[in-house]
Coordinates of C-alpha atoms in Angstrom, one line a residue:
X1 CA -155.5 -19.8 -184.5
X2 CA -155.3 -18.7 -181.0
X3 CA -151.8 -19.6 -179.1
X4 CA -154.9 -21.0 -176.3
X5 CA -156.0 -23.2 -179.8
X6 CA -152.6 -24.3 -180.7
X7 CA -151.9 -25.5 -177.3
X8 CA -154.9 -27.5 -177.9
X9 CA -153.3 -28.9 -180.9
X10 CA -150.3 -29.8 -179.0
X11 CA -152.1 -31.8 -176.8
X12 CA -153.8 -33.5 -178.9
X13 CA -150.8 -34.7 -181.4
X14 CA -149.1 -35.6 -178.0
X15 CA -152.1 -38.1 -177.0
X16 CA -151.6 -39.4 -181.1
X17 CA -148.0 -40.0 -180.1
X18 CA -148.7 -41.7 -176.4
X19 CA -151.2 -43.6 -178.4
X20 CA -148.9 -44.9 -181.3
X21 CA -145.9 -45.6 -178.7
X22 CA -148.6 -47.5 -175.9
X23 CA -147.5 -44.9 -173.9
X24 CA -150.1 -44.1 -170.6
X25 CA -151.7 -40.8 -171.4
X26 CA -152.5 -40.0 -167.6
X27 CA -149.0 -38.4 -167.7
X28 CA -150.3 -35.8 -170.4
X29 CA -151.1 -32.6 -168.5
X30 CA -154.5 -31.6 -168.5
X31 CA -153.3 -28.0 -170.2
X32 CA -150.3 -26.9 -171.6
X33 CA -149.1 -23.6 -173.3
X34 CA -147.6 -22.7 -176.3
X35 CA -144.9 -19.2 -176.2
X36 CA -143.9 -16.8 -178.6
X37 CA -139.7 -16.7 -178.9
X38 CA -137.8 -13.8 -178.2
X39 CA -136.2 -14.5 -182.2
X40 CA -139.0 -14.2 -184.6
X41 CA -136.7 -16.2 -186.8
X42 CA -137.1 -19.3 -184.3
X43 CA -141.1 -19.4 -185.4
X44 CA -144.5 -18.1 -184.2
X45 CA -144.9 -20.2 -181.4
X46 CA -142.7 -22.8 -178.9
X47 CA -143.4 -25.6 -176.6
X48 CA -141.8 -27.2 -174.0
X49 CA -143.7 -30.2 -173.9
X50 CA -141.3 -32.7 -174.9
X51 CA -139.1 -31.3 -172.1
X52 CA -142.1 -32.1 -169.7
X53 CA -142.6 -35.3 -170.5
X54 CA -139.2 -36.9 -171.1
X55 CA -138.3 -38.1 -167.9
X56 CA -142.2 -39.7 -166.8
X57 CA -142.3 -41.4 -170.0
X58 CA -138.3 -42.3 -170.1
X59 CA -137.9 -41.0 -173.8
X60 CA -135.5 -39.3 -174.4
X61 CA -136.4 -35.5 -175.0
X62 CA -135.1 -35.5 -178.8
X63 CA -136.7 -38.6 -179.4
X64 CA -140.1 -37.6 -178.2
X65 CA -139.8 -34.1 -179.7
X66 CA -139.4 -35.7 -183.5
X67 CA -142.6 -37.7 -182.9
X68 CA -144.4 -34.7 -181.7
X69 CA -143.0 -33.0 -184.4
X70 CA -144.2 -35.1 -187.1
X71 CA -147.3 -35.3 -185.5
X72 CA -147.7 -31.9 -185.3
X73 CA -146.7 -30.8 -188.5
X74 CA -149.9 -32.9 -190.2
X75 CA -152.2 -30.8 -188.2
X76 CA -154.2 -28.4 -190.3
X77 CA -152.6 -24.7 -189.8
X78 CA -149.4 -25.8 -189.0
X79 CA -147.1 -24.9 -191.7
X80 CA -143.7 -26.5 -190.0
X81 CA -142.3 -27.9 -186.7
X82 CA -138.5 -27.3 -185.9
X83 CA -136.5 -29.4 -183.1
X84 CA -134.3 -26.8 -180.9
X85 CA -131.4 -27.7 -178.8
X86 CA -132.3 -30.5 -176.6
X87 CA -136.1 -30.9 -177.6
X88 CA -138.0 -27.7 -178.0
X89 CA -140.4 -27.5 -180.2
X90 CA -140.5 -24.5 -182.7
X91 CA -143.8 -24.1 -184.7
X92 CA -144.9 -22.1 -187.5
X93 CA -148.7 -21.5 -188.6
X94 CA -149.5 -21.3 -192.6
X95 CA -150.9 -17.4 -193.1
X96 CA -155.0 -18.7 -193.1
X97 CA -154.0 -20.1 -189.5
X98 CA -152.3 -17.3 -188.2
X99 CA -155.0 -14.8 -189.8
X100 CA -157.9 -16.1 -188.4
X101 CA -157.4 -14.8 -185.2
X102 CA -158.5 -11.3 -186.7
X103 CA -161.8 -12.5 -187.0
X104 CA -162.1 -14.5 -183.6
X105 CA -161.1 -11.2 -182.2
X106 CA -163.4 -9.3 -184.1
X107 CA -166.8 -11.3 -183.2
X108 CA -165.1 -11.9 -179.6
X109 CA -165.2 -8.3 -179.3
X110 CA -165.3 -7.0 -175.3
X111 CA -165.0 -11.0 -174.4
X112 CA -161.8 -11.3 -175.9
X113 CA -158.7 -11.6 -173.4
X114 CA -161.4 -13.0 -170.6
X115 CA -161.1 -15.8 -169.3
X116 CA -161.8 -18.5 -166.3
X117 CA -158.3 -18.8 -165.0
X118 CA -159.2 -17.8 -161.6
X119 CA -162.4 -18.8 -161.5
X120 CA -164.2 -20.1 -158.2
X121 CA -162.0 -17.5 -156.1
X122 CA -163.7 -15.5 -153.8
X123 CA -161.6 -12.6 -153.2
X124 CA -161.8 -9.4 -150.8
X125 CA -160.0 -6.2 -152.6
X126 CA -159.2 -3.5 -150.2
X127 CA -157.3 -0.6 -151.5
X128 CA -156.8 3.2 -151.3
X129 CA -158.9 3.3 -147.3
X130 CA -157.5 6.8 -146.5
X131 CA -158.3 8.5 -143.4
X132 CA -161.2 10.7 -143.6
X133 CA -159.1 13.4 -142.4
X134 CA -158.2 14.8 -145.7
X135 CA -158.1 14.9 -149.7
X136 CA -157.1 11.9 -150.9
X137 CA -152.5 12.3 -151.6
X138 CA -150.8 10.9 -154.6
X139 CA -149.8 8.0 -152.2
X140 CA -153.5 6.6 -152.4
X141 CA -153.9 8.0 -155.9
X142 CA -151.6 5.4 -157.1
X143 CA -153.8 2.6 -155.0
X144 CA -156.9 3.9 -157.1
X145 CA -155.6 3.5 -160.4
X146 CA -153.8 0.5 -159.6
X147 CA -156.9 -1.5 -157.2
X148 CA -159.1 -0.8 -159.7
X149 CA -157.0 -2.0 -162.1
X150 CA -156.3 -5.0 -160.7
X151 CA -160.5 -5.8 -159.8
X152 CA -160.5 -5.4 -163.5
X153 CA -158.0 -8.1 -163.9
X154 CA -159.4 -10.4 -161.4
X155 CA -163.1 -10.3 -162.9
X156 CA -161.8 -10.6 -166.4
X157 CA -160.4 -14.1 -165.4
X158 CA -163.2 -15.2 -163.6
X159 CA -162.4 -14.5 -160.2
X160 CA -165.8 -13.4 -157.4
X161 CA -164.4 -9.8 -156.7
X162 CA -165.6 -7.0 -154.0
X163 CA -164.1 -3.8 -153.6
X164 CA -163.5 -2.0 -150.5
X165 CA -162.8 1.3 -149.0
X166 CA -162.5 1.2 -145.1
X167 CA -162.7 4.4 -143.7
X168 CA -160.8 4.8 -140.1
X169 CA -164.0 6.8 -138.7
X170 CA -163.0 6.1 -135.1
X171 CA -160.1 7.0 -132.7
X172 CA -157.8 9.9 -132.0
X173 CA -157.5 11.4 -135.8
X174 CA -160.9 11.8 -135.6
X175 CA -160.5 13.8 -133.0
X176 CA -157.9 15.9 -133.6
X177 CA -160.0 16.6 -136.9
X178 CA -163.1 17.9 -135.2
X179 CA -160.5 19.5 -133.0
X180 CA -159.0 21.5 -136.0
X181 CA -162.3 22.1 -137.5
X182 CA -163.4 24.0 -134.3
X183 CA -160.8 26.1 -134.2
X184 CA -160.7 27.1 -137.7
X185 CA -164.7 27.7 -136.8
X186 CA -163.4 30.4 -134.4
X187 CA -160.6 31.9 -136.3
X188 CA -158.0 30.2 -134.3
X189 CA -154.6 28.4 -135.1
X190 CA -155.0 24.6 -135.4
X191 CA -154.2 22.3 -132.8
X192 CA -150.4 21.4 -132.6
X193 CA -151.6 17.7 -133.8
X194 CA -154.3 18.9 -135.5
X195 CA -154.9 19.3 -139.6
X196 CA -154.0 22.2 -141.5
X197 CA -154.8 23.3 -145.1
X198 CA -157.4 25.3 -147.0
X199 CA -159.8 22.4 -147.0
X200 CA -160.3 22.5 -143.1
X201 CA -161.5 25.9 -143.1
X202 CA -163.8 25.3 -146.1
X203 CA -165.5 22.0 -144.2
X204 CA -165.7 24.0 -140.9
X205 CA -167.7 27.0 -143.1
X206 CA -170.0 24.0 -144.7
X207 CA -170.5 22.4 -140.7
X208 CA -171.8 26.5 -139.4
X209 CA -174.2 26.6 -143.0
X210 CA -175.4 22.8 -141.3
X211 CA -175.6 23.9 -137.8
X212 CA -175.9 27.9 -137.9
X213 CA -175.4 27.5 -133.8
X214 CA -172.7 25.5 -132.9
X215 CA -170.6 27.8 -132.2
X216 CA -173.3 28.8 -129.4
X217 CA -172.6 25.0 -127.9
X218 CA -170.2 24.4 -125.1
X219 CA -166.7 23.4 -126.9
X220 CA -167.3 19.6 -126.0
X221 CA -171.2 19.9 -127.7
X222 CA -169.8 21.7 -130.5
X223 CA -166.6 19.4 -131.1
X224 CA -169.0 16.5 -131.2
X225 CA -171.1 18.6 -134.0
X226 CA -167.9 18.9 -136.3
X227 CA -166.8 15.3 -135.5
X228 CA -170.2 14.1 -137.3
X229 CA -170.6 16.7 -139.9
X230 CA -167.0 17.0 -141.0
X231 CA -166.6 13.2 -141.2
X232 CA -169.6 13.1 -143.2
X233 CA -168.7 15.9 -145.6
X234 CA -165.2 14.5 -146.1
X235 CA -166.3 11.2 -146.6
X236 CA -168.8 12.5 -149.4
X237 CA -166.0 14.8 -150.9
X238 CA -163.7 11.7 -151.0
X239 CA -165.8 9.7 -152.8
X240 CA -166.8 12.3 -155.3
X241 CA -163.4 12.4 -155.9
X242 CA -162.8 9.0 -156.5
X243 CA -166.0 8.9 -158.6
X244 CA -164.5 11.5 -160.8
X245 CA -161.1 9.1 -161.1
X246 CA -163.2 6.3 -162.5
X247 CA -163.6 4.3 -159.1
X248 CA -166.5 3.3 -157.4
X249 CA -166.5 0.8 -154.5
X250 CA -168.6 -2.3 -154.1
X251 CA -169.0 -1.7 -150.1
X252 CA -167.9 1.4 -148.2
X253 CA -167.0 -0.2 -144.4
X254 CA -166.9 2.1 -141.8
X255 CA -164.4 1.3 -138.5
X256 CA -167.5 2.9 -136.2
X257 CA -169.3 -0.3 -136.9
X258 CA -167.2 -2.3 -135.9
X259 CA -167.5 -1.1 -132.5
X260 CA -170.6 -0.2 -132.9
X261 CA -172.0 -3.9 -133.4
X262 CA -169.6 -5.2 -130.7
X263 CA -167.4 -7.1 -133.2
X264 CA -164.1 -6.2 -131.5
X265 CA -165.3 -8.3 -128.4
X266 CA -166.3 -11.0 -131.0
X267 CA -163.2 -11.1 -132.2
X268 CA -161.2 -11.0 -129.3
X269 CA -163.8 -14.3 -128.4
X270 CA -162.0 -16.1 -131.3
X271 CA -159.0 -14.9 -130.3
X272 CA -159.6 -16.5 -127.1
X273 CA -160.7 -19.9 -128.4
X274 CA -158.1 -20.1 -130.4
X275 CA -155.6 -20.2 -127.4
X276 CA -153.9 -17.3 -128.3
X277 CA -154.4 -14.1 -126.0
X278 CA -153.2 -13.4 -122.6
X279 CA -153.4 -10.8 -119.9
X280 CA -150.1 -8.5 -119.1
X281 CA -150.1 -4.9 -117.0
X282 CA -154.1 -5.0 -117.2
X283 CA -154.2 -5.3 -120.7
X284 CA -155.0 -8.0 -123.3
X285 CA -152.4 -8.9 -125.5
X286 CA -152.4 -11.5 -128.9
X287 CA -149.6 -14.1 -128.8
X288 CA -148.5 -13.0 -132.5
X289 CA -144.7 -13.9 -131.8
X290 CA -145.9 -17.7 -132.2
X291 CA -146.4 -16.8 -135.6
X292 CA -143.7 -14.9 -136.7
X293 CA -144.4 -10.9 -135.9
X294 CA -141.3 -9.3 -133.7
X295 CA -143.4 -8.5 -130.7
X296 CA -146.6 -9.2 -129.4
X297 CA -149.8 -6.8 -129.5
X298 CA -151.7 -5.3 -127.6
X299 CA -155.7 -5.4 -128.4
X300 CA -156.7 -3.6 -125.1
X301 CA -155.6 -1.5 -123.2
X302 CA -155.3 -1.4 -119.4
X303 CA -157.6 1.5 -119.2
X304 CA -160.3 -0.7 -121.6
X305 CA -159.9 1.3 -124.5
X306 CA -159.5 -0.7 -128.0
X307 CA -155.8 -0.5 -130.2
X308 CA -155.9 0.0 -134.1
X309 CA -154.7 -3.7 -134.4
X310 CA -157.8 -4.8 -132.4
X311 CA -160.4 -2.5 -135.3
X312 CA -157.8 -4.8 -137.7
X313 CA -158.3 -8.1 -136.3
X314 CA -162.3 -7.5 -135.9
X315 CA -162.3 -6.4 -139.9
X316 CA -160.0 -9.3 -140.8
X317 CA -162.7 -11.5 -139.1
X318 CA -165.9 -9.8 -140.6
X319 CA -164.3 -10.1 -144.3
X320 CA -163.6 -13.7 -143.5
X321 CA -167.1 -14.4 -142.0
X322 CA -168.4 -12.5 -145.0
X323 CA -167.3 -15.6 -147.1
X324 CA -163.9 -14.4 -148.9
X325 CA -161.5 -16.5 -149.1
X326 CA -158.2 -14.5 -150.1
X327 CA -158.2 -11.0 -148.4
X328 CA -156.2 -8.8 -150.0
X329 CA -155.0 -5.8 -148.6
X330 CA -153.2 -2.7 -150.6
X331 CA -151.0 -0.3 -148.2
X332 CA -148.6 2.2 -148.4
X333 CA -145.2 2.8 -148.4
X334 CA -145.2 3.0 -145.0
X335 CA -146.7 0.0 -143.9
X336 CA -144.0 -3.0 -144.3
X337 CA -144.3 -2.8 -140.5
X338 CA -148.0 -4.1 -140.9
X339 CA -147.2 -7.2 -142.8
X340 CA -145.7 -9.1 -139.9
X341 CA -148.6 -8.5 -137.6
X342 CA -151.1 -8.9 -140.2
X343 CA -149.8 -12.6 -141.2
X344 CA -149.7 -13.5 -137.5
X345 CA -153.3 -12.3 -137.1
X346 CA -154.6 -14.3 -139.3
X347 CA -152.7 -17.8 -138.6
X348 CA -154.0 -16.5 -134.8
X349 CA -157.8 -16.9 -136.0
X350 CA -156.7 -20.5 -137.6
X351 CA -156.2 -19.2 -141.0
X352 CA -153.5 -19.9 -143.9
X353 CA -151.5 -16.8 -144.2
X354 CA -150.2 -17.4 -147.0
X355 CA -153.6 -18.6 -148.7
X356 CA -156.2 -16.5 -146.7
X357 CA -154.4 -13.2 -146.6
X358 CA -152.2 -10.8 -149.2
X359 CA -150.6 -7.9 -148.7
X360 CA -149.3 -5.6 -151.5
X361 CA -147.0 -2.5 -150.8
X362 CA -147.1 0.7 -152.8
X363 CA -144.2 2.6 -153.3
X364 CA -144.0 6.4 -153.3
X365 CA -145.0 9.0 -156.3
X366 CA -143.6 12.6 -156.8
X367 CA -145.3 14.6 -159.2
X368 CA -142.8 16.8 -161.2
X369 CA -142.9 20.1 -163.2
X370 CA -140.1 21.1 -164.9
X371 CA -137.6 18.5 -163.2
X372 CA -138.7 19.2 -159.6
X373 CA -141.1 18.0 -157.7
X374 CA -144.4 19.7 -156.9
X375 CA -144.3 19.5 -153.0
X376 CA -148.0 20.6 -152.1
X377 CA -151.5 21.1 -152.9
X378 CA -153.0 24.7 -152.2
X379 CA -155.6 23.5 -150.8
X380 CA -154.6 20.6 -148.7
X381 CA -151.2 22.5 -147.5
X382 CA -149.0 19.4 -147.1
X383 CA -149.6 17.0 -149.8
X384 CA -150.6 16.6 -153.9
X385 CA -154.2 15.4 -153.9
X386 CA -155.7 13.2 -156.4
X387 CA -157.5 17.1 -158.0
X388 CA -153.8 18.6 -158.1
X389 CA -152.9 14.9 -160.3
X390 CA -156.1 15.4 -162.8
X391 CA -156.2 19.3 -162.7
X392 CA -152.4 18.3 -164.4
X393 CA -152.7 16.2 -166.6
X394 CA -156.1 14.7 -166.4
X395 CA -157.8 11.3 -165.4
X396 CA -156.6 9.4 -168.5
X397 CA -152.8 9.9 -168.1
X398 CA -153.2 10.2 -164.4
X399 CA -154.6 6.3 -164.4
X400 CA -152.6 4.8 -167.0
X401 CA -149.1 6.4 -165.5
X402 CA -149.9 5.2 -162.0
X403 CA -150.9 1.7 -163.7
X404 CA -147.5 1.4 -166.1
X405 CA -145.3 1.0 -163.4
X406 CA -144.6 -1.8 -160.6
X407 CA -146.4 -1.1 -157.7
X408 CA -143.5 -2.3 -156.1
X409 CA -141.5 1.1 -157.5
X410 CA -141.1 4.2 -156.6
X411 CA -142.3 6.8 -159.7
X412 CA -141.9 10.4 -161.0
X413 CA -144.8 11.3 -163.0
X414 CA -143.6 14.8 -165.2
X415 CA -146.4 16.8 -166.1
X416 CA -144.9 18.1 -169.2
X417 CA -144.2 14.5 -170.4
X418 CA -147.6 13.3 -169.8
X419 CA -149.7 16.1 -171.7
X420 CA -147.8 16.0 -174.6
X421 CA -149.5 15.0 -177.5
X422 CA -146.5 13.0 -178.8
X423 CA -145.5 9.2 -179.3
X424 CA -143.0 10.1 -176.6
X425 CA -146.2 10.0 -174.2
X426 CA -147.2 6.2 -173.6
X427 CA -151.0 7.1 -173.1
X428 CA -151.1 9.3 -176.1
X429 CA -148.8 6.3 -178.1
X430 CA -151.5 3.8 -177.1
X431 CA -154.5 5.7 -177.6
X432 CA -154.1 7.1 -180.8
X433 CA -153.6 3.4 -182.3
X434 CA -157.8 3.5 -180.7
X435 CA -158.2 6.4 -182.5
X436 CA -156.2 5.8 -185.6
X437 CA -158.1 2.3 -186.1
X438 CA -161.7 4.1 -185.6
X439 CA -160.4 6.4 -188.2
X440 CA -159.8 3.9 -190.8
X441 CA -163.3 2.6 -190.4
X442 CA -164.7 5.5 -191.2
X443 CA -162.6 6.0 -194.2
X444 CA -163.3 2.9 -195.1
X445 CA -166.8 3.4 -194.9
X446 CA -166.8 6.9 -197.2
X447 CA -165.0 4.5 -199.8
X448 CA -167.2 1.5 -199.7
X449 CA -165.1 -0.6 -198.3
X450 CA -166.5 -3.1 -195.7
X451 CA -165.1 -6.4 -194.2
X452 CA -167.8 -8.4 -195.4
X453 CA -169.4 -11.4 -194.1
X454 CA -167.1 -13.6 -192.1
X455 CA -167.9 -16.9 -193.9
X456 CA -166.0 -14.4 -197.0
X457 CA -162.8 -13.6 -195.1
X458 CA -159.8 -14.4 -196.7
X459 CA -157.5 -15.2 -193.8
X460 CA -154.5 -16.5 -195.9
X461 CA -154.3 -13.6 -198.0
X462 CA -152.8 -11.8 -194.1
X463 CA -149.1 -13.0 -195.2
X464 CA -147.3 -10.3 -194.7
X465 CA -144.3 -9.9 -192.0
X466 CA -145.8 -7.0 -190.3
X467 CA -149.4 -8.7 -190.5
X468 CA -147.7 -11.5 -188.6
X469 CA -146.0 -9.8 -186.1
X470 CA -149.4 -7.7 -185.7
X471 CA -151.4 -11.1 -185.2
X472 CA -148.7 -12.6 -183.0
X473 CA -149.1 -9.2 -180.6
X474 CA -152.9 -9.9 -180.7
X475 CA -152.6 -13.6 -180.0
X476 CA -151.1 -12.6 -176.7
X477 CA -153.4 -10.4 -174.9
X478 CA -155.4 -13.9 -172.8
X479 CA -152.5 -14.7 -171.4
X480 CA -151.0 -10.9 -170.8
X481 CA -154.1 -10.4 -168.7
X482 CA -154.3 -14.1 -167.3
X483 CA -150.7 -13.2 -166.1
X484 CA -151.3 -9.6 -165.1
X485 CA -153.6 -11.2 -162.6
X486 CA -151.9 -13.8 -161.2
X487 CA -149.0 -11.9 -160.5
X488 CA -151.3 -8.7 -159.6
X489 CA -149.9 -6.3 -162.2
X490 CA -151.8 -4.0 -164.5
X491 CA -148.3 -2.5 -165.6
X492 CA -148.3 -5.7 -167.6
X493 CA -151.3 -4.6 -169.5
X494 CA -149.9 -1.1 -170.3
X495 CA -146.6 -2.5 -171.5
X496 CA -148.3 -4.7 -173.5
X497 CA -150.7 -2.2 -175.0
X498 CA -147.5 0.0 -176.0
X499 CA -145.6 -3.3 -177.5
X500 CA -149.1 -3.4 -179.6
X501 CA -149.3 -0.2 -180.5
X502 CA -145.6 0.0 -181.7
X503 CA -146.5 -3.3 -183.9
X504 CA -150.0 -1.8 -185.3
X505 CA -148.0 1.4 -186.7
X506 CA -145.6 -0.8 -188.4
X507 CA -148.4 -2.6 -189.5
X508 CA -150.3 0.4 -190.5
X509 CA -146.9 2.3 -192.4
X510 CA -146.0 -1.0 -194.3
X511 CA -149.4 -2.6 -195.5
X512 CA -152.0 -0.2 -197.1
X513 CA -155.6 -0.7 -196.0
X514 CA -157.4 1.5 -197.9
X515 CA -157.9 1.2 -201.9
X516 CA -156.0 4.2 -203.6
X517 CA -158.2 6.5 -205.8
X518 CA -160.0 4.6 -207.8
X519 CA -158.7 1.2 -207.4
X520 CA -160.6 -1.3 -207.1
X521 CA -161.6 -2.7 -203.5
X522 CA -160.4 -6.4 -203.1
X523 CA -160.3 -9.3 -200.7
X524 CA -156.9 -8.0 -199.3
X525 CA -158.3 -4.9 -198.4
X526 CA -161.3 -6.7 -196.6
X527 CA -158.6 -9.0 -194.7
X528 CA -156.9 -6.0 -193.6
X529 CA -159.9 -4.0 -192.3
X530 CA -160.6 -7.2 -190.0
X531 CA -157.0 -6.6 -188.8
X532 CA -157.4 -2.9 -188.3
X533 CA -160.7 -3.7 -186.3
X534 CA -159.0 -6.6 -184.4
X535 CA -156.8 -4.5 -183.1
X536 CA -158.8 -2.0 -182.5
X537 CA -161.0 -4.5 -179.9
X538 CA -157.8 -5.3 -177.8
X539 CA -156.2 -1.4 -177.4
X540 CA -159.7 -0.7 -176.5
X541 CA -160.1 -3.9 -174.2
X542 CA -156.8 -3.3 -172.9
X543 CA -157.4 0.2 -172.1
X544 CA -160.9 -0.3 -170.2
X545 CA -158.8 -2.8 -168.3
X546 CA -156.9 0.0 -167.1
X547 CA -159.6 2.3 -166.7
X548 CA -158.7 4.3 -169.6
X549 CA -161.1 5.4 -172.4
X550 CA -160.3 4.4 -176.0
X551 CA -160.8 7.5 -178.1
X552 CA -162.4 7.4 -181.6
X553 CA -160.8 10.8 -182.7
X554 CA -157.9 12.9 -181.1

């Protein structure tokens, strides 16, 4: 039984006790939930219900609690029903209850954990959006891992999802870029605001193999050449990088078209309607201060050239327009400046800011090697790029230790903890429960051991205390990922994976699986295999989740 199942249960003996008492059942919530105590010995499962519903009904919460209790406790599966200080509910499930989950997880398989809590939300996921300028840092790294992580999430509870990468392919960086690529094109220094690094030279060599005679061009010509070629061949190598990581975007939205298709003046038009912008010094400003943000902002200039926060109100507009209904934005660490502004934007265009627009924050990673931080890439000169993160401990660990962790928080990733092939290593922990599992089915298979039919299963015979604490871990993956989305945290999948892993080797050291020599294979043995493969769907559902592969050998 499933805690989902149980809570089902709940309800139901709760509409047997409204009925008996000619109590009205419209004050029966339409769901409820069932939770797992901290103290094993308090049962498998708790509810709150009689809490609830004490003060609409006026019952007293005791009161209520024993008739739900006794109710409860003639449902089939439900072994006992405990009152708890003033009216909890403490329930245990009998063994064939409890041990039938294995097999709803089994023929569940890749559905299992899914499920519709979001369902009907149409939602905008923007994360990572480095400037084509560069490699992709560590700083966007950790947005990778973790945005496509979370899209993960969101589509595995039934939320509408599209990805996005907006690449800033307009304004002075840009510029400065071509700048820096045409003097590394001539052999000379960079530009004092210009880019530095190995990787500028190496685009400016691949722009001359393009265009043999640019360097022939006058130095405006030619600046313009490197501005279109090196924009291109850095947006490729960025996402062949990311494509490498694991991550692929639904739409790759480029700030040029913006522009381009004139939906900075359409914006500003809404703007306008809206009753929000006025003229100041020759420019335009947005009346954000009416909405919170510390100062107001300028869209245009007095010399009729376009701001950054102009590009941002045009793109907030065209997600909107686009039909999504929460944007949600992923920034780094040093953005909490943006978050102001961005709210105020979007009241500005008549929007809920609080329902229309989200903003998540991601706090800095060091990368460390021997208990000091790696400072730079080689090749990019000032930062660690996502190819310094693999090329150390590769894509695996790289996405599950940006993924553990709050985004919230800053992190140290140690290269010497994450490639060791010890329990000390959480990826390594979690993935060799995937590979452990996989190798007891094909042990199982050399022996003749299968799990049989389902209709065969012997759920009761799953009685053990460490088969019951491994079947309570199970029974709370749906709501680990229900919650990991709501509350936009994949770290809440990878704690929950280790939690898992630590209760499958108990499991695993405590109840023998596999017949011994010649002994006879039995219906135990069968129940336990369905265990073993149980688990083995939710480390490996968990994992893809986090965009981590779940090995069959290591």
């Amino acid at each position: 039984m499933t805690p989902a199942e149980l809570a089902e249960v709940v309800l139901s003996a709760a509409h047997a006790v409204f009925t008996e008492r000619g109590l009205d059942p419209a004050a029966l919530p339409e769901r409820t939930a069932v939770e797992r105590p901290r103290n094993p010995e308090h049962g498998d499962y708790a509810s709150t219900l009689a809490l609830q519903l004490s003060k609409k009904v006026g019952v007293p919460p005791r009161e209520l609690a024993a008739a739900l209790a006794d109710q409860l406790g003639r449902a089939p599966g439900v072994k006992s029903v405990e009152i708890a200080g003033p009216g909890f509910l403490n329930i245990r499930l009998d063994a064939a209850a409890a041990g039938q989950l294995a097999r709803s997880i089994v023929e569940a398989g890749a559905e299992y954990g899914r499920s519709d809590a979001l369902a009907g939300q149409k939602i905008n996921l923007e994360f990572v959006s480095a400037n084509p300028t560069g490699p992709v840092h560590i700083g966007g790294v950790r947005w990778a891992a973790v945005g496509d992580a979370l899209s993960r999430l969101l589509r595995a509870t039934g939320a509408d999802v599209g990805t996005e990468y907006y690449f800033n392919d307009a304004g002075s960086q840009i510029d400065r870029f071509a700048r820096s690529l045409l003097a590394a094109a001539k052999g000379e220094p960079a530009p004092e605001d210009g880019y530095g690094g190995a990787y500028i030279a190496e685009i400016a060599e691949q722009v001359r193999a393009v265009r043999p005679d640019v360097l022939e061009l006058d130095d405006a010509a030619a600046q313009e050449v490197f501005r279109v070629e090196g924009v291109a061949l850095m947006f490729a190598e960025i996402k062949s990088s990311l494509r490498a990581f694991g991550v692929e975007f639904d739409t790759y939205f480029n700030e040029k078209d913006l522009h381009d298709r004139g939906e900075l003046d359409l914006a500003l038009e809404r703007l306008r309607e809206q009753g929000h912008l006025f003229e100041a010094g020759g420019a335009t400003w947005l009346r954000t201060t009416d909405f919170g943000d510390d100062k107001d902002r300028v869209l245009r200039k007095s010399n009729g050239e376009w701001t950054y926060f102009a590009a941002d109100c045009a793109y907030y507009l065209d997600k909107r327009e686009r039909g999504f209904e929460r944007v949600v934005i992923m920034l780094g660490a040093d953005h909490h400046g943006y978050i102001g502004r961005m709210k105020a934007m979007a009241a500005c265009f008549g929007d809920d800011p609080d329902r229309n627009l989200e903003i998540l924050i991601g706090q800095l990673v060091n990368l460390v090697r021997e208990g000091a931080p790696v400072r730079m890439s080689k090749r990019a000169g000032t930062v660690v790029t996502l190819e310094d993160l693999v090329d150390a401990i590769g894509v695996d660990a790289s996405r599950y230790a940006l993924a553990r962790y709050s985004s919230d928080s800053p992190i140290d990733i140690d290269v010497e903890l994450w490639t060791r092939a010890t329990r000390d290593n959480p990826v390594y922990y979690v993935q060799y429960v995937a590979a452990r599992t996989a190798s007891v089915g094909r042990n199982a298979a050399e022996v003749g051991l299968t799990r049989g039919d389902a209709a065969g299963f012997r759920a009761e015979l799953l009685g053990h205390e460490k088969e019951n604490e491994l079947l309570k871990a199970l029974a709370e993956f749906p709501a680990v990922v229900a919650t990991a989305a709501e509350l936009r945290g994949p770290h809440r999948v990878a704690r929950y994976l280790e939690e898992l892993a630590g209760a499958y080797h108990r499991f695993y050291d405590n109840c023998r699986i596999l017949p011994r020599g010649d002994e006879e294979v039995t219906d135990l043995h069968r129940a336990r295999l369905w265990l073993n493969d149980a688990t083995r769907v939710v480390i490996a559902n968990g994992l893809h989740l986090l965009g981590v592969t779940a090995p069959e050998r290591m």
